[in-house]
XYZ file of C-alpha atoms in Angstrom:
588
model
C 103.570 -41.539 200.733
C 103.706 -39.728 203.635
C 108.100 -38.648 204.178
C 107.024 -40.762 207.799
C 106.404 -43.952 205.911
C 109.823 -43.328 203.594
C 112.026 -42.624 206.174
C 110.050 -45.802 207.938
C 111.832 -47.950 205.137
C 114.944 -46.104 203.910
C 115.827 -44.478 207.308
C 118.570 -43.692 206.153
C 117.382 -41.178 204.640
C 116.583 -39.049 208.283
C 120.410 -37.404 207.624
C 119.718 -35.572 204.611
C 116.504 -33.653 206.508
C 117.797 -30.253 207.160
C 121.525 -30.968 205.277
C 123.692 -27.777 205.120
C 125.394 -26.731 201.441
C 128.518 -26.331 204.246
C 128.702 -30.031 204.025
C 128.409 -30.053 200.264
C 132.196 -29.688 199.761
C 133.258 -31.619 201.850
C 130.758 -34.450 201.702
C 132.533 -33.896 198.181
C 136.293 -34.545 198.795
C 135.409 -36.955 200.812
C 134.172 -38.983 198.514
C 136.790 -38.699 195.701
C 139.471 -38.952 198.510
C 137.884 -42.172 199.014
C 137.202 -43.630 195.747
C 141.219 -43.145 195.481
C 141.570 -44.867 198.433
C 138.974 -46.976 197.977
C 140.170 -48.563 193.832
C 142.862 -50.347 194.488
C 142.207 -52.195 197.917
C 139.058 -53.589 197.047
C 140.842 -54.394 194.027
C 143.398 -56.344 196.267
C 140.648 -57.563 198.721
C 139.200 -59.914 195.838
C 142.092 -61.053 194.892
C 142.999 -62.351 198.739
C 139.326 -64.170 198.091
C 139.941 -65.885 195.464
C 138.446 -64.009 192.786
C 139.975 -61.493 189.912
C 140.228 -58.232 190.887
C 137.493 -56.396 189.238
C 134.994 -58.455 191.049
C 136.408 -56.364 194.289
C 134.481 -53.269 192.122
C 131.638 -55.185 191.469
C 131.332 -55.766 194.712
C 131.341 -52.325 196.520
C 129.195 -50.437 193.767
C 126.350 -52.159 195.309
C 126.704 -51.582 199.280
C 127.720 -48.076 198.494
C 124.553 -47.774 196.411
C 122.244 -48.363 198.842
C 123.641 -48.228 202.225
C 123.087 -44.510 202.880
C 119.038 -45.402 202.154
C 118.887 -47.642 205.447
C 122.098 -47.717 207.332
C 122.682 -45.599 210.686
C 126.184 -44.453 210.098
C 126.729 -41.404 208.357
C 130.273 -41.960 207.742
C 130.393 -45.939 208.057
C 132.618 -46.695 204.028
C 131.349 -50.430 203.323
C 132.434 -52.718 200.354
C 135.031 -55.344 200.344
C 137.166 -56.129 203.964
C 140.506 -57.662 204.280
C 138.317 -60.201 207.622
C 135.564 -61.181 205.063
C 137.319 -61.018 202.156
C 139.814 -64.049 203.337
C 136.376 -65.784 205.232
C 135.694 -65.853 201.708
C 139.194 -67.770 200.286
C 138.561 -70.042 203.206
C 135.737 -71.217 202.707
C 135.326 -71.318 198.626
C 138.857 -73.105 197.817
C 137.630 -76.472 199.101
C 134.379 -76.163 197.904
C 135.527 -75.247 193.967
C 137.942 -77.536 193.073
C 139.776 -75.325 191.076
C 137.233 -74.634 188.754
C 136.553 -70.439 188.303
C 133.380 -70.726 186.884
C 132.247 -72.521 190.114
C 134.166 -70.397 192.401
C 132.638 -67.250 190.663
C 128.921 -68.387 191.563
C 129.858 -69.496 195.209
C 131.756 -66.505 196.465
C 128.109 -65.045 195.271
C 126.112 -67.518 196.795
C 128.015 -66.997 199.661
C 127.211 -63.118 199.905
C 123.272 -63.819 199.204
C 123.523 -66.311 202.370
C 125.461 -63.780 204.165
C 122.827 -60.621 203.174
C 120.248 -63.730 203.765
C 121.182 -64.297 207.362
C 121.525 -60.673 208.344
C 118.029 -60.019 207.197
C 116.783 -62.378 209.749
C 118.792 -61.127 212.330
C 117.180 -57.899 211.659
C 114.148 -58.795 212.318
C 115.167 -61.661 214.690
C 116.311 -58.434 216.718
C 119.640 -59.603 217.260
C 121.548 -56.657 217.488
C 122.786 -57.076 220.722
C 125.645 -60.308 218.932
C 127.655 -56.941 218.755
C 128.140 -57.363 222.221
C 129.570 -60.519 222.379
C 132.534 -60.280 221.373
C 134.957 -58.425 223.799
C 137.460 -56.539 223.350
C 140.067 -58.374 223.981
C 139.132 -61.084 222.430
C 138.491 -58.676 219.042
C 141.739 -57.404 219.260
C 143.525 -61.032 219.876
C 140.873 -61.252 216.502
C 141.965 -59.022 214.142
C 145.717 -60.224 214.893
C 145.207 -63.181 214.231
C 143.066 -62.325 210.964
C 146.737 -60.119 210.039
C 148.709 -63.324 210.091
C 146.130 -65.129 207.862
C 146.473 -62.350 205.544
C 149.896 -61.405 205.455
C 150.870 -65.337 204.557
C 147.751 -65.611 202.361
C 150.299 -62.903 200.625
C 153.701 -64.381 200.474
C 153.383 -65.735 197.051
C 152.112 -62.490 195.176
C 154.784 -60.276 197.218
C 157.893 -62.722 196.327
C 156.630 -64.820 193.856
C 157.085 -67.801 195.175
C 155.035 -70.427 194.307
C 152.898 -71.572 197.550
C 149.458 -74.322 198.301
C 147.713 -75.514 200.606
C 145.072 -74.961 202.774
C 144.836 -72.212 205.785
C 147.921 -70.829 208.182
C 150.286 -73.355 209.112
C 150.214 -74.957 205.347
C 150.425 -71.920 203.774
C 153.426 -70.876 205.576
C 155.100 -74.254 205.512
C 154.813 -73.847 201.695
C 156.085 -70.967 201.555
C 159.418 -71.867 203.261
C 159.978 -74.977 201.344
C 160.170 -72.938 198.710
C 161.734 -69.658 199.808
C 164.710 -70.412 197.800
C 162.709 -69.446 194.709
C 162.139 -66.022 195.310
C 161.418 -63.923 192.333
C 164.102 -60.900 193.420
C 161.859 -57.686 191.149
C 158.941 -59.011 192.408
C 159.773 -58.891 195.764
C 161.150 -55.697 195.470
C 158.618 -54.076 194.144
C 156.451 -55.296 196.766
C 158.873 -54.097 199.270
C 159.219 -50.567 197.720
C 155.068 -49.993 197.497
C 155.250 -51.044 201.461
C 157.402 -48.769 201.552
C 155.908 -45.899 200.620
C 152.435 -46.719 201.631
C 154.174 -47.045 205.430
C 156.380 -43.291 204.811
C 153.346 -41.500 203.212
C 150.762 -43.082 206.365
C 153.150 -41.610 208.469
C 154.093 -38.230 207.028
C 151.065 -37.805 204.879
C 148.087 -39.789 206.591
C 144.791 -38.378 204.925
C 146.555 -39.068 201.273
C 145.122 -42.099 199.819
C 147.977 -44.002 199.922
C 146.920 -47.086 197.868
C 146.153 -45.001 194.583
C 149.677 -43.718 194.940
C 151.623 -46.768 195.487
C 149.830 -48.934 192.938
C 150.169 -46.018 189.893
C 153.736 -45.775 191.209
C 154.233 -49.219 190.846
C 152.390 -49.670 187.854
C 154.919 -46.104 185.760
C 157.899 -48.142 187.123
C 156.458 -51.601 185.446
C 155.973 -49.802 182.109
C 159.303 -47.295 182.259
C 161.587 -50.470 182.667
C 159.389 -53.066 180.788
C 160.019 -54.961 183.876
C 156.890 -57.659 183.005
C 159.691 -58.964 180.869
C 161.347 -59.885 184.036
C 158.568 -61.908 185.459
C 156.758 -59.413 187.197
C 152.841 -60.277 186.949
C 149.693 -57.641 186.217
C 146.475 -58.009 186.738
C 145.705 -58.471 182.920
C 142.552 -57.458 180.603
C 139.608 -56.013 183.369
C 135.523 -56.003 181.890
C 134.620 -53.308 181.425
C 130.876 -51.892 182.696
C 129.022 -53.504 185.102
C 127.831 -57.382 185.623
C 124.310 -58.169 184.133
C 122.369 -58.279 187.304
C 121.446 -61.925 188.363
C 121.267 -64.614 190.548
C 123.332 -68.017 190.729
C 122.143 -71.552 190.290
C 121.282 -72.974 194.195
C 121.700 -76.287 194.474
C 121.000 -77.082 198.338
C 124.321 -79.400 198.915
C 126.358 -75.806 198.495
C 123.936 -73.897 199.941
C 124.225 -77.358 202.787
C 128.550 -75.940 203.361
C 127.638 -72.730 202.961
C 125.841 -72.154 205.920
C 128.453 -72.341 208.655
C 130.670 -70.354 206.441
C 128.487 -67.605 206.477
C 126.803 -67.437 210.396
C 130.545 -66.920 210.967
C 130.984 -64.040 207.640
C 127.612 -62.665 208.979
C 129.324 -62.751 212.936
C 132.638 -60.514 212.654
C 131.035 -58.480 209.248
C 128.315 -57.243 211.971
C 130.909 -56.831 214.722
C 133.303 -54.946 212.647
C 130.119 -52.406 211.000
C 128.279 -51.599 215.023
C 131.765 -51.389 216.207
C 132.902 -49.188 214.076
C 129.451 -47.214 212.979
C 129.481 -46.332 217.300
C 133.284 -45.562 217.726
C 132.621 -43.283 215.095
C 129.379 -41.659 215.398
C 130.121 -40.849 219.684
C 132.110 -38.257 218.231
C 129.142 -36.093 216.592
C 126.416 -37.698 219.712
C 124.702 -39.737 216.569
C 122.614 -43.430 217.927
C 123.774 -46.217 215.709
C 121.029 -48.489 215.832
C 122.517 -52.382 215.919
C 119.616 -54.138 214.285
C 118.928 -51.407 211.627
C 122.729 -52.337 210.501
C 121.872 -55.877 210.786
C 119.801 -55.065 207.741
C 122.055 -52.069 206.306
C 124.587 -54.839 206.068
C 121.996 -57.369 204.678
C 121.056 -55.667 201.845
C 124.453 -54.190 201.141
C 125.827 -57.885 200.846
C 122.313 -59.481 198.417
C 123.258 -56.036 196.084
C 127.092 -57.394 196.108
C 125.415 -60.975 195.470
C 123.401 -59.812 192.327
C 126.203 -57.922 190.845
C 128.763 -61.270 190.606
C 130.375 -59.949 193.974
C 131.600 -61.424 197.306
C 130.794 -60.548 200.969
C 131.082 -57.634 202.410
C 131.207 -55.452 205.444
C 133.251 -52.083 206.329
C 136.581 -50.694 205.812
C 137.950 -48.841 209.138
C 140.789 -47.091 207.095
C 138.292 -45.802 204.719
C 136.362 -44.761 207.407
C 138.635 -43.118 208.638
C 139.877 -41.408 205.770
C 136.582 -39.822 204.677
C 135.819 -38.748 208.380
C 139.473 -36.312 208.631
C 138.451 -35.362 205.102
C 135.073 -33.709 206.270
C 132.220 -36.257 205.597
C 129.182 -35.080 207.067
C 126.717 -37.998 205.289
C 126.726 -40.929 203.378
C 126.488 -38.440 200.517
C 129.863 -39.230 199.797
C 129.510 -42.569 199.684
C 127.277 -42.071 196.457
C 130.256 -39.440 195.559
C 132.913 -42.096 195.925
C 129.928 -44.552 193.715
C 130.398 -42.006 190.737
C 134.193 -42.483 190.455
C 133.314 -46.502 190.544
C 131.659 -46.351 187.796
C 133.582 -43.990 186.649
C 136.653 -46.893 186.417
C 135.151 -48.905 185.184
C 133.488 -47.623 182.583
C 136.911 -46.093 181.086
C 139.645 -46.794 183.703
C 140.244 -50.793 182.191
C 143.280 -50.119 180.463
C 144.649 -48.613 182.872
C 143.575 -51.598 185.673
C 144.590 -54.322 183.736
C 148.404 -52.856 184.056
C 148.264 -52.843 187.937
C 151.134 -55.430 189.063
C 149.536 -57.838 191.343
C 152.720 -57.799 193.842
C 152.105 -54.026 194.472
C 147.953 -55.072 195.255
C 149.314 -57.542 197.469
C 151.911 -55.117 199.647
C 148.569 -52.646 200.050
C 147.129 -56.366 201.436
C 149.811 -56.838 203.790
C 150.189 -53.284 204.508
C 146.443 -53.720 205.562
C 146.610 -56.030 207.745
C 150.038 -54.167 209.618
C 147.155 -51.953 210.690
C 145.683 -55.010 212.137
C 147.476 -55.590 214.525
C 147.483 -52.852 217.265
C 150.172 -53.300 219.704
C 149.438 -51.280 221.749
C 146.096 -51.706 222.636
C 147.738 -55.182 224.072
C 150.210 -53.513 226.134
C 147.074 -51.744 227.667
C 145.300 -54.755 228.460
C 148.146 -56.610 230.063
C 148.865 -53.250 231.978
C 144.955 -53.375 232.578
C 144.571 -57.802 233.693
C 146.706 -59.917 232.214
C 143.810 -62.113 232.507
C 142.546 -60.547 229.596
C 145.819 -60.662 227.522
C 145.983 -63.829 227.686
C 142.682 -64.081 226.208
C 143.885 -61.825 223.220
C 146.564 -64.221 222.694
C 144.333 -67.060 223.320
C 142.166 -65.714 220.758
C 144.652 -65.120 218.137
C 146.262 -68.802 218.604
C 142.462 -70.372 217.853
C 142.490 -67.879 214.551
C 145.943 -69.317 213.296
C 145.215 -72.497 214.398
C 141.730 -73.135 213.328
C 141.376 -71.336 210.892
C 139.417 -68.058 210.011
C 135.723 -69.812 210.568
C 136.504 -71.590 213.368
C 138.727 -69.010 215.229
C 135.207 -66.768 215.087
C 133.628 -69.370 217.073
C 136.225 -69.566 219.070
C 136.599 -65.666 219.879
C 132.545 -65.725 220.484
C 132.946 -69.038 222.094
C 136.035 -67.377 224.452
C 134.146 -64.386 225.332
C 130.770 -66.189 226.484
C 132.978 -68.382 229.113
C 135.195 -65.074 229.822
C 132.020 -63.678 231.079
C 130.855 -67.219 232.650
C 133.944 -67.171 234.150
C 133.852 -63.751 235.809
C 130.265 -64.755 236.756
C 130.788 -68.237 238.364
C 133.814 -66.710 240.492
C 132.399 -62.951 241.284
C 134.216 -60.320 243.486
C 132.350 -60.549 247.194
C 132.784 -58.768 250.692
C 131.702 -58.505 254.008
C 130.567 -54.972 255.002
C 131.618 -52.826 258.434
C 131.451 -49.567 259.082
C 134.708 -46.906 258.675
C 135.256 -44.649 261.045
C 134.391 -40.939 258.615
C 133.024 -42.632 255.276
C 129.045 -43.283 255.163
C 127.345 -45.717 254.093
C 129.467 -49.188 254.626
C 132.354 -50.734 252.866
C 134.672 -53.749 251.676
C 136.574 -54.993 254.396
C 139.262 -55.967 253.101
C 139.846 -52.598 251.044
C 139.265 -50.770 254.851
C 141.349 -52.921 257.266
C 139.945 -51.068 260.206
C 135.976 -51.805 259.376
C 134.677 -52.576 262.247
C 130.770 -54.647 262.311
C 128.138 -55.215 264.881
C 128.908 -58.003 266.850
C 126.619 -60.754 266.119
C 126.028 -59.465 262.370
C 127.537 -60.502 259.824
C 126.965 -58.531 256.361
C 127.229 -59.857 253.220
C 127.837 -59.388 249.755
C 128.115 -61.708 246.595
C 128.465 -59.010 243.562
C 126.911 -61.653 240.643
C 123.189 -62.420 239.434
C 122.650 -65.705 241.829
C 122.132 -68.292 238.487
C 123.080 -72.202 237.927
C 127.081 -71.083 237.515
C 126.971 -69.833 240.795
C 124.526 -71.116 243.330
C 126.766 -73.522 244.507
C 129.799 -70.942 244.711
C 127.057 -68.542 246.478
C 126.047 -70.560 249.229
C 129.448 -71.710 249.935
C 131.293 -68.342 250.251
C 128.095 -67.074 252.024
C 128.186 -70.039 254.632
C 132.308 -69.118 254.642
C 131.521 -65.547 255.900
C 130.128 -66.396 259.246
C 133.795 -67.617 260.072
C 134.665 -64.144 261.760
C 135.997 -63.429 265.437
C 134.547 -61.935 267.953
C 131.774 -64.491 269.039
C 128.847 -66.176 268.014
C 126.818 -65.016 264.835
C 123.400 -64.350 265.137
C 122.083 -62.896 261.780
C 123.412 -63.422 258.129
C 122.079 -60.227 256.050
C 122.604 -60.324 252.690
C 122.679 -57.583 250.370
C 121.328 -58.041 247.562
C 121.912 -55.376 245.578
C 123.653 -56.787 242.967
C 121.461 -59.694 242.230
C 120.154 -57.962 239.631
C 118.667 -61.855 238.116
C 117.839 -65.293 240.335
C 116.898 -68.080 238.807
C 115.623 -71.521 239.986
C 119.278 -72.905 240.959
C 120.107 -70.151 241.918
C 116.471 -70.292 244.274
C 117.704 -73.221 245.509
C 121.043 -72.366 247.538
C 119.212 -69.084 249.001
C 117.079 -72.520 250.090
C 119.661 -74.404 251.480
C 121.710 -71.755 252.514
C 118.534 -71.234 254.647
C 117.978 -74.522 255.732
C 121.708 -74.472 256.555
C 121.468 -71.393 258.669
C 118.122 -72.441 260.939
C 119.665 -75.512 261.727
C 122.925 -73.526 263.526
C 120.149 -70.975 265.049
C 121.030 -68.403 262.450
C 119.022 -66.112 261.049
C 119.064 -64.794 256.902
C 117.784 -61.659 255.789
C 118.210 -59.908 252.803
C 118.930 -55.898 252.386
C 117.936 -54.245 249.343
C 115.971 -56.021 247.619
C 114.726 -55.055 244.451
C 111.203 -55.307 243.149
C 111.975 -57.551 240.432
C 114.376 -59.950 243.145
C 111.430 -60.211 245.829
C 108.724 -60.822 243.019
C 111.064 -64.105 241.876
C 111.274 -64.937 245.833
C 107.446 -65.027 246.422
C 106.513 -66.958 243.080
C 109.127 -69.804 244.465
C 108.223 -69.775 247.875
C 110.839 -68.277 249.689
C 109.252 -64.923 250.944
C 106.902 -67.198 253.158
C 110.120 -69.258 254.142
C 112.421 -66.747 255.271
C 109.691 -64.116 256.479
C 108.356 -61.144 255.230
C 109.682 -58.984 258.395
C 112.916 -60.535 256.822
C 112.899 -58.886 253.395
C 114.549 -55.484 253.571
C 114.398 -52.348 251.203
C 117.945 -50.507 253.390
C 120.420 -51.681 254.815
C 119.786 -49.143 257.899
C 116.990 -50.100 258.695
C 118.276 -53.986 258.639
C 120.587 -53.125 260.859
C 118.071 -51.169 263.560
C 115.869 -54.636 263.144
C 118.546 -56.521 264.256
C 119.822 -54.156 267.353
C 116.394 -54.128 268.589
C 115.938 -57.783 268.388
C 119.106 -57.999 269.878
C 118.538 -56.310 272.991
C 114.960 -58.060 273.424
C 116.944 -61.602 273.277
C 119.571 -59.862 276.082
C 117.922 -57.449 277.761
C 120.413 -55.499 276.198
C 122.535 -53.865 273.310
C 125.530 -55.359 271.947
C 128.063 -53.209 273.723
C 129.389 -50.210 272.614
C 126.154 -49.760 269.949
C 123.840 -47.079 271.067
C 120.538 -47.226 269.134
C 120.113 -44.934 266.224
C 116.941 -42.639 266.750
C 114.652 -43.176 265.175
C 114.530 -40.545 262.754
C 117.273 -40.957 260.991
C 117.181 -44.487 261.638
C 121.295 -45.668 261.264
C 124.313 -47.267 262.864
C 126.536 -44.063 263.036
C 130.333 -45.651 263.241
C 131.130 -44.146 266.613
C 128.052 -46.171 267.334
C 129.520 -49.573 266.673
C 132.532 -51.579 267.857
C 134.774 -54.170 266.665
C-alpha cells in the first residue's frame, strides 16, 4: 500500500513524518508524567460514572492506542473525562435498577452508540457542530457540570449516605444526613484536596493526583484507618478484559439514544476546543471532521474493552504539553505505563482509599470553574453574562443531558436574537474622515439633502425581515426636508431568503407610494443573483443597483439636478474621474 493510501485512512501518521530525535525525550517524559496523573484520575472518573475504578483503566487503553493514528492533534490526551463520566452516570442509573452487571453492559453499549454516532457525524461532515456552543454557554455549562460533580462526591468524601438522582435530590439527601458525617473520611479527603491545591499552586507540573492518592494510601495503611471505617477500592482484576460487545436490545438502544447524542456533542466539542487551543500555539491545524472520526473510533475501542464513553482531558493535555510532548508518541508511552499498571499493580490499586479518589474529582471540578472568565464576560457584555448564568442554572436544574440541549438551544437563541435585532445605521460624511460613517458614531456627520443612506448589519431572513422593513421606513424620518431616495447599503446582507425577498418587495412598494426611489449599493454578485431569481432586479430596476456607494451618490445627484435644474444647496458634483463626494461638498 502506498504511503498516500496509508495516511488517507490513518491521517494521524502524518505527524511522524520528519520526526526529530530531539523530540523523543520530551515525548517519553510527557508520557510517563501523564500516565502518573492519569491512573488515579481515570479511576476516580470511573467511580463518577458509577462503575468499578478499574473500568477507568480499561476505558483508556483503546483510545490511547488509536487516537494517534486517526486524530489531528499532536497534544490532545484522550480517555475518560469528568463531564462524559457524569453524563454516563445520569443516563444509566435509572435503567440499571441497581444491577451492577447490567450497569456495566449498558455503559459499554452507551460507549458503542456514542462511537457510532460520532463516525456517522464524520461521514456527514458535521464538524461545524463544534461551533454551536458559544464561549459564554461553554463557561456556564462547565460551571454547572462542576457543581454536579462536587455534589455527586459528597457521600464519598464525607461518608454520609446520599441517595437521589440529580443535583437537587442529591444535595437535599446530603443535607438531610449531614449529621452522619464520618470525620476520618472527611479529614482524609480534605487533606488530599488541600495537597492537590498546594501542588497545583507551587509545583504545577507535578503529577498531583498520583502524589495525593499514594500519600493517602500510605496514611491509611500506616494508621490502620480501614478499621476506623475508611473505604478502599478493593480487589482489582489483573490484566485486560476479554474484548467483546454487549448484548444488544432494541429497548436499550432506544433508551440510550438521546444520552448518546448529548455525550457525542459535548465530547466532540470538548475535543475540538481543546485541540484547537493547543494547535494554535504551534501553528498546527485541527480538522473538526477528523476529530469526529477519532472520537468515534476511541469510543468504539473503549466499548470493546468493557469501558464507558470517553472524550479528552484538558488537564492531562496541559500537563503533557508543559513537560514537552511534541507528538502522539507521548500517548503510546502513557499507554505502556497503563498496561504495566493493569498487569502488575493490582494490589496497589486495591488499597487506594475511595475518599482520596473523590477528592481528586472535587479538585478536577474546581478547575472547571473559571471565575476570571465570568468577570471578563461581564465586563464585555451583560447579556452574555446572563447567558452563561442561565446555562449553569439549566445544567443544575434540568440535569446534564437536558442541560446539553439547553446549552445548544441557548447558543442558537442568542445568535437568532442578534440576527433578529442587529445594529443598523444612517450613513453620512464626516469632515476629515474618508468614506461614509454611522451618524450615531459621528453626530457631526452630514448627509446629502434628499438622500438617506441606510445600512442593516445582518443577512436578511425570516427572523428579521419585518424588523428590517420597519426600521428602513423609520430611517426616512430625518430632518432637512423631503426624502427622494432611500439608498440601502447592503454590504452586510451576505444572504437573503424568501421572507427577506418579500420584505424588500413590500418596502419597494411602500416607497413607491410615497414617491421615494429605492436603490441598493454594494450589491455582491450572490445577492444580485438571488434578487434576479426573485424578479426584484426587474421591479427595482437594473439602474438602481450599484457596486459602490460613491457611484450611487453621483447618480442621485445627477438625477436630482435633472429634476430640479440645480444640485442640492452646498453640494458640488465631483469630477468624473473621482466619482466620489467629498465631505466639504455636502451640507447638512
